[in-house]
């Protein structure tokens, strides 16, 4: 469902500017607008090139270190159907079968979490919002724990935990929607409070399931999974995740102008002919679907959807079309390097991704919040 055309508030109207956010800059003429668009396109091109370099470097690093040139040669051989020497088969399998799907999954999840964070923060008008605030991540974690502890969905084999996580995310989204909706209205405050309460309740259910787990191995696996990991990445999971995340990014980008208006408040949105409730319902379905798919394959990874939108806003401004163009690339690069650190810092053991993102995200977020005048994109 594509959002209707929206007429943005006039550039010079201070009354239409949300509290704490700087008024929009006045129009700079056609040349200025073209320069701005070219600057954004250049920034995206640079980030995309940096992402490609990061992917190649990350694929080559690990217990067996392979140079970027050799890594690129193996990748090209896999894509083009080229030949490799017999004594290179083991190295080729490490590169193509193990590391490549993992690094690509990290990039997809990082891009998706960053974009979802942008959308949720605008949707609920809360600078502290992220995919966890709606209870979706907690629902996915609870579903995965339930499958692991009870042995449910055994017929799905290695995909049982992912399927349980996805079902848990959808159930949590439905519960949040049913509990926060009143007479067809979906207010931001009610949505946030319901999501937080549901998240805490689902975490309690998850803790109870872990407490009664039949063996310590299941408990250890569940605790590790709920803190985030790409250790189970494989080529079989990538197609579904790729399609859902990429389509989700396109849909969110098309909602960029609608998110601009929603961030101004419901009264302003209504005066501009935008239905806040209708857009929130559509966005809730979209972010729940994308988040559920990501958490199902990577576990719950905190702080990416919270911090990356703020970092990007400080660079490109608060216009959501610009933020949604840059945030996925920045999030993908960040997650690729986080995953690399998680599997190499204390090798052969792996650190949970949530530990690293928290160690990076907490000081960054505190620094952002302490900046004078900073609030949800303002300076």
Coordinates of C-alpha atoms in Angstrom, one line a residue:
X1 CA 0.0 0.0 0.0
X2 CA 1.7 3.2 -1.1
X3 CA 1.1 6.4 1.0
X4 CA -0.9 9.3 -0.6
X5 CA 0.9 12.3 -1.9
X6 CA 1.5 14.7 1.0
X7 CA 2.1 18.4 0.9
X8 CA 4.9 19.2 3.4
X9 CA 4.6 22.2 5.7
X10 CA 6.0 25.4 4.4
X11 CA 9.8 25.8 5.0
X12 CA 9.5 29.0 7.0
X13 CA 6.7 28.0 9.3
X14 CA 8.0 27.8 12.9
X15 CA 4.5 26.6 14.1
X16 CA 4.8 23.4 12.1
X17 CA 8.3 22.6 13.6
X18 CA 8.2 20.0 16.4
X19 CA 9.6 21.0 19.8
X20 CA 13.4 20.6 20.0
X21 CA 13.9 20.4 16.3
X22 CA 15.5 23.2 14.3
X23 CA 13.2 24.9 11.7
X24 CA 13.8 23.7 8.2
X25 CA 16.3 25.6 6.1
X26 CA 14.8 28.1 3.6
X27 CA 14.8 27.1 0.0
X28 CA 18.2 27.6 -1.7
X29 CA 17.0 27.5 -5.3
X30 CA 17.2 24.9 -8.0
X31 CA 21.0 24.8 -7.9
X32 CA 21.1 24.3 -4.2
X33 CA 18.5 21.5 -4.3
X34 CA 20.4 19.8 -7.1
X35 CA 23.7 20.1 -5.1
X36 CA 22.0 18.6 -2.0
X37 CA 20.7 15.7 -4.0
X38 CA 24.0 15.1 -5.6
X39 CA 25.6 15.3 -2.2
X40 CA 23.2 12.6 -0.9
X41 CA 23.8 10.5 -4.0
X42 CA 27.5 10.8 -3.5
X43 CA 27.3 9.9 0.2
X44 CA 25.2 6.8 -0.6
X45 CA 27.7 5.8 -3.3
X46 CA 30.6 6.1 -0.9
X47 CA 28.8 4.1 1.8
X48 CA 27.9 1.4 -0.8
X49 CA 31.5 1.1 -1.9
X50 CA 32.6 1.0 1.8
X51 CA 30.0 -1.7 2.4
X52 CA 31.4 -3.8 -0.5
X53 CA 34.9 -3.4 0.8
X54 CA 33.8 -4.3 4.3
X55 CA 32.0 -7.4 3.1
X56 CA 35.1 -8.6 1.2
X57 CA 37.4 -7.9 4.1
X58 CA 35.1 -9.5 6.6
X59 CA 34.7 -12.7 4.5
X60 CA 38.5 -13.0 4.3
X61 CA 39.2 -12.6 8.1
X62 CA 38.8 -15.4 10.6
X63 CA 40.7 -18.4 11.9
X64 CA 42.1 -18.8 8.4
X65 CA 43.1 -15.3 7.1
X66 CA 42.7 -14.8 3.4
X67 CA 43.7 -11.7 1.6
X68 CA 41.1 -9.4 0.0
X69 CA 42.4 -10.2 -3.5
X70 CA 42.1 -14.0 -3.0
X71 CA 38.7 -13.6 -1.4
X72 CA 37.5 -11.6 -4.3
X73 CA 38.9 -14.2 -6.7
X74 CA 37.0 -17.0 -4.9
X75 CA 33.8 -15.0 -4.8
X76 CA 34.1 -14.3 -8.5
X77 CA 34.7 -18.0 -9.2
X78 CA 31.6 -18.9 -7.2
X79 CA 29.4 -16.3 -9.0
X80 CA 30.7 -16.8 -12.5
X81 CA 31.2 -20.6 -12.3
X82 CA 34.9 -20.3 -12.7
X83 CA 37.4 -23.0 -11.8
X84 CA 39.7 -23.3 -8.8
X85 CA 42.7 -25.6 -8.1
X86 CA 42.1 -28.9 -6.2
X87 CA 44.2 -27.8 -3.3
X88 CA 42.0 -24.6 -2.9
X89 CA 38.7 -26.5 -2.4
X90 CA 38.8 -26.3 1.4
X91 CA 39.6 -22.6 1.4
X92 CA 36.9 -22.0 -1.2
X93 CA 34.3 -23.8 0.9
X94 CA 35.2 -21.7 4.0
X95 CA 34.8 -18.6 1.9
X96 CA 31.6 -19.4 0.0
X97 CA 29.7 -21.9 2.2
X98 CA 30.5 -20.6 5.7
X99 CA 31.6 -16.9 5.7
X100 CA 29.8 -15.4 2.7
X101 CA 26.2 -16.2 3.8
X102 CA 27.0 -15.1 7.4
X103 CA 28.5 -11.7 6.3
X104 CA 25.6 -11.1 3.8
X105 CA 23.1 -11.9 6.5
X106 CA 24.8 -9.5 8.9
X107 CA 24.6 -6.7 6.3
X108 CA 20.9 -7.4 5.7
X109 CA 20.0 -7.4 9.3
X110 CA 22.0 -4.3 10.1
X111 CA 20.3 -2.5 7.2
X112 CA 16.8 -3.7 8.3
X113 CA 17.2 -2.8 12.0
X114 CA 18.5 0.7 11.2
X115 CA 15.6 1.4 8.8
X116 CA 13.0 -0.1 11.2
X117 CA 14.4 2.1 14.0
X118 CA 13.9 5.2 11.9
X119 CA 10.3 4.3 11.1
X120 CA 9.4 3.4 14.7
X121 CA 10.8 6.5 16.2
X122 CA 8.8 8.7 13.8
X123 CA 5.7 6.5 14.1
X124 CA 5.5 6.8 17.9
X125 CA 7.3 10.2 18.1
X126 CA 9.7 8.8 20.7
X127 CA 13.5 9.2 20.3
X128 CA 14.0 6.2 22.5
X129 CA 12.0 3.8 20.4
X130 CA 13.5 0.9 18.5
X131 CA 12.2 -2.6 17.4
X132 CA 12.2 -3.7 21.0
X133 CA 9.7 -1.1 22.1
X134 CA 6.8 -2.7 20.3
X135 CA 7.4 -6.1 21.9
X136 CA 8.2 -7.7 18.5
X137 CA 11.7 -8.8 19.4
X138 CA 10.6 -10.1 22.8
X139 CA 7.8 -12.1 21.1
X140 CA 10.3 -13.6 18.7
X141 CA 12.7 -14.5 21.5
X142 CA 9.9 -16.1 23.5
X143 CA 8.7 -18.1 20.4
X144 CA 12.3 -19.4 19.8
X145 CA 12.7 -20.3 23.5
X146 CA 9.4 -22.2 23.5
X147 CA 10.4 -24.2 20.5
X148 CA 13.8 -25.0 21.9
X149 CA 12.6 -26.0 25.4
X150 CA 9.5 -28.0 24.3
X151 CA 10.8 -29.4 21.1
X152 CA 7.8 -28.0 19.1
X153 CA 7.8 -27.7 15.3
X154 CA 10.2 -30.6 15.1
X155 CA 9.0 -31.4 11.6
X156 CA 10.7 -28.3 10.4
X157 CA 14.1 -29.6 11.4
X158 CA 16.9 -26.9 11.6
X159 CA 14.3 -24.2 10.7
X160 CA 12.1 -25.0 13.8
X161 CA 13.7 -22.3 16.0
X162 CA 13.4 -19.6 13.3
X163 CA 9.8 -20.6 12.6
X164 CA 9.0 -20.3 16.3
X165 CA 10.6 -16.9 16.5
X166 CA 8.6 -15.6 13.5
X167 CA 5.4 -16.9 14.9
X168 CA 6.2 -15.4 18.3
X169 CA 6.9 -12.0 16.6
X170 CA 3.5 -12.0 14.8
X171 CA 1.6 -13.1 17.9
X172 CA 3.3 -10.3 19.9
X173 CA 2.4 -7.7 17.2
X174 CA -1.2 -8.8 17.2
X175 CA -1.4 -8.6 21.0
X176 CA 0.1 -5.2 21.0
X177 CA -2.3 -4.0 18.4
X178 CA -5.3 -5.4 20.1
X179 CA -4.4 -4.0 23.5
X180 CA -3.4 -0.5 22.3
X181 CA -6.2 0.0 19.7
X182 CA -9.2 2.0 21.1
X183 CA -12.2 2.7 18.9
X184 CA -10.1 2.2 15.8
X185 CA -7.5 4.8 17.1
X186 CA -3.9 3.9 17.6
X187 CA -2.2 6.7 19.6
X188 CA 1.6 6.8 19.9
X189 CA 1.7 6.9 23.7
X190 CA -0.7 3.9 24.1
X191 CA 1.3 2.0 21.5
X192 CA 4.6 2.6 23.3
X193 CA 3.2 1.8 26.8
X194 CA 1.5 -1.4 25.5
X195 CA 4.6 -2.5 23.7
X196 CA 6.8 -2.0 26.7
X197 CA 4.4 -3.8 29.0
X198 CA 4.1 -6.7 26.5
X199 CA 7.8 -6.9 26.1
X200 CA 8.3 -7.2 29.9
X201 CA 5.6 -9.8 30.1
X202 CA 7.1 -11.9 27.2
X203 CA 10.5 -11.6 28.8
X204 CA 9.0 -13.0 32.0
X205 CA 7.5 -15.9 30.1
X206 CA 10.9 -16.6 28.4
X207 CA 12.7 -16.6 31.8
X208 CA 10.1 -19.1 33.1
X209 CA 10.7 -21.4 30.1
X210 CA 14.4 -21.2 30.6
X211 CA 14.1 -21.9 34.3
X212 CA 12.2 -25.1 33.6
X213 CA 14.4 -26.1 30.7
X214 CA 15.2 -29.9 30.8
X215 CA 18.9 -29.5 30.4
X216 CA 21.6 -26.9 30.7
X217 CA 22.7 -27.2 27.1
X218 CA 19.3 -26.0 25.9
X219 CA 19.5 -23.1 28.4
X220 CA 22.9 -22.0 27.2
X221 CA 21.8 -22.2 23.6
X222 CA 18.7 -20.1 24.3
X223 CA 20.6 -17.4 26.3
X224 CA 23.2 -17.2 23.5
X225 CA 20.6 -17.0 20.8
X226 CA 18.5 -14.3 22.5
X227 CA 21.6 -12.0 22.6
X228 CA 22.1 -12.3 18.9
X229 CA 24.2 -14.4 16.6
X230 CA 24.8 -15.2 12.9
X231 CA 26.4 -18.5 13.7
X232 CA 23.5 -20.4 12.1
X233 CA 23.6 -18.4 8.8
X234 CA 23.3 -20.5 5.6
X235 CA 22.4 -20.0 2.0
X236 CA 18.9 -21.5 2.6
X237 CA 17.9 -18.6 4.9
X238 CA 19.2 -15.8 2.8
X239 CA 16.5 -15.6 0.0
X240 CA 13.6 -15.1 2.3
X241 CA 15.4 -12.6 4.5
X242 CA 16.7 -10.7 1.4
X243 CA 13.3 -10.4 -0.2
X244 CA 11.5 -9.3 3.0
X245 CA 14.2 -6.8 4.1
X246 CA 14.7 -5.3 0.7
X247 CA 11.0 -4.9 0.0
X248 CA 10.6 -3.5 3.5
X249 CA 13.3 -0.9 2.8
X250 CA 11.6 0.2 -0.4
X251 CA 8.2 0.4 1.3
X252 CA 9.6 2.5 4.2
X253 CA 11.4 4.8 1.8
X254 CA 8.1 5.4 0.0
X255 CA 6.6 6.3 3.4
X256 CA 9.3 8.9 3.9
X257 CA 7.1 12.0 3.5
X258 CA 4.4 10.4 5.6
X259 CA 6.9 9.8 8.4
X260 CA 7.9 13.5 8.2
X261 CA 4.3 14.5 8.8
X262 CA 3.7 11.9 11.6
X263 CA 6.7 13.2 13.4
X264 CA 5.0 16.6 13.5
X265 CA 2.1 15.3 15.6
X266 CA -1.4 14.0 14.9
X267 CA -3.1 17.4 14.7
X268 CA -0.6 18.7 12.2
X269 CA -0.8 15.5 10.2
X270 CA -4.6 15.7 10.1
X271 CA -4.5 19.3 9.0
X272 CA -2.3 18.2 6.1
X273 CA -4.8 15.5 5.0
X274 CA -2.9 12.5 6.4
X275 CA -4.6 9.9 8.6
X276 CA -2.2 9.1 11.4
X277 CA -4.1 6.0 12.5
X278 CA -4.2 4.5 9.1
X279 CA -0.5 5.1 8.5
X280 CA 0.4 3.7 11.9
X281 CA -1.5 0.5 11.3
X282 CA 0.2 0.0 8.0
X283 CA 3.6 0.8 9.4
X284 CA 3.0 -1.5 12.4
X285 CA 2.3 -4.4 10.1
X286 CA 5.3 -3.6 8.0
X287 CA 7.8 -3.2 10.9
X288 CA 6.5 -6.3 12.6
X289 CA 6.9 -8.5 9.6
X290 CA 10.4 -7.3 8.8
X291 CA 11.5 -7.4 12.4
X292 CA 10.1 -10.9 12.9
X293 CA 12.0 -12.2 9.9
X294 CA 15.2 -10.7 11.0
X295 CA 15.0 -11.8 14.7
X296 CA 14.1 -15.3 13.5
X297 CA 17.5 -15.7 11.8
X298 CA 19.7 -13.6 14.0
X299 CA 18.2 -13.5 17.4
X300 CA 17.6 -10.2 19.3
X301 CA 20.2 -7.6 18.6
X302 CA 19.9 -4.4 20.7
X303 CA 20.9 -0.8 20.1
X304 CA 21.3 -0.9 16.3
X305 CA 17.7 0.3 15.6
X306 CA 18.1 2.8 18.5
X307 CA 21.4 4.5 17.8
X308 CA 22.0 4.3 14.1
X309 CA 19.0 6.6 13.2
X310 CA 20.3 9.3 15.5
X311 CA 23.8 9.1 14.2
X312 CA 22.5 9.4 10.6
X313 CA 20.2 12.3 11.4
X314 CA 23.1 14.3 12.8
X315 CA 24.8 13.9 9.4
X316 CA 22.0 14.3 6.9
X317 CA 19.3 16.1 8.8
X318 CA 15.9 14.9 10.0
X319 CA 14.1 14.5 6.6
X320 CA 13.1 10.9 6.6
X321 CA 13.7 10.3 2.8
X322 CA 17.3 11.3 3.4
X323 CA 17.7 9.3 6.6
X324 CA 16.1 6.2 5.1
X325 CA 18.5 6.4 2.1
X326 CA 21.6 6.5 4.3
X327 CA 20.7 4.6 7.5
X328 CA 20.4 1.1 5.9
X329 CA 23.9 1.4 4.4
X330 CA 25.4 2.7 7.6
X331 CA 23.6 0.0 9.6
X332 CA 24.8 -2.7 7.2
X333 CA 28.5 -1.6 7.5
X334 CA 28.2 -1.4 11.3
X335 CA 26.8 -4.9 11.6
X336 CA 29.3 -6.4 9.3
X337 CA 32.1 -5.2 11.5
X338 CA 30.3 -6.1 14.7
X339 CA 29.9 -9.6 13.5
X340 CA 33.6 -9.7 12.5
X341 CA 34.6 -8.6 16.0
X342 CA 32.3 -11.1 17.6
X343 CA 33.9 -14.1 15.9
X344 CA 37.5 -13.0 15.9
X345 CA 38.1 -11.2 19.2
X346 CA 38.1 -14.3 21.4
X347 CA 38.4 -16.9 18.7
X348 CA 37.6 -19.8 18.6
X349 CA 34.7 -18.7 20.8
X350 CA 32.2 -16.1 19.7
X351 CA 30.9 -13.1 21.6
X352 CA 27.1 -12.5 21.5
X353 CA 26.4 -9.7 19.1
X354 CA 24.2 -7.9 21.7
X355 CA 27.2 -7.5 24.0
X356 CA 29.2 -5.7 21.3
X357 CA 26.4 -3.5 20.1
X358 CA 25.6 -2.5 23.7
X359 CA 29.2 -1.7 24.5
X360 CA 29.3 0.6 21.4
X361 CA 25.7 1.8 21.5
X362 CA 25.5 2.9 25.1
X363 CA 28.3 5.5 25.1
X364 CA 27.4 6.7 21.6
X365 CA 23.8 7.2 22.6
X366 CA 24.7 9.0 25.9
X367 CA 27.1 11.3 24.0
X368 CA 24.3 12.1 21.5
X369 CA 21.8 12.9 24.2
X370 CA 24.3 15.2 26.0
X371 CA 24.8 17.3 22.9
X372 CA 23.4 20.7 23.6
X373 CA 20.0 21.1 21.9
X374 CA 19.9 17.6 20.4
X375 CA 16.4 16.1 20.4
X376 CA 15.1 13.7 17.7
X377 CA 17.1 15.2 14.9
X378 CA 17.5 18.7 16.2
X379 CA 20.9 20.3 16.9

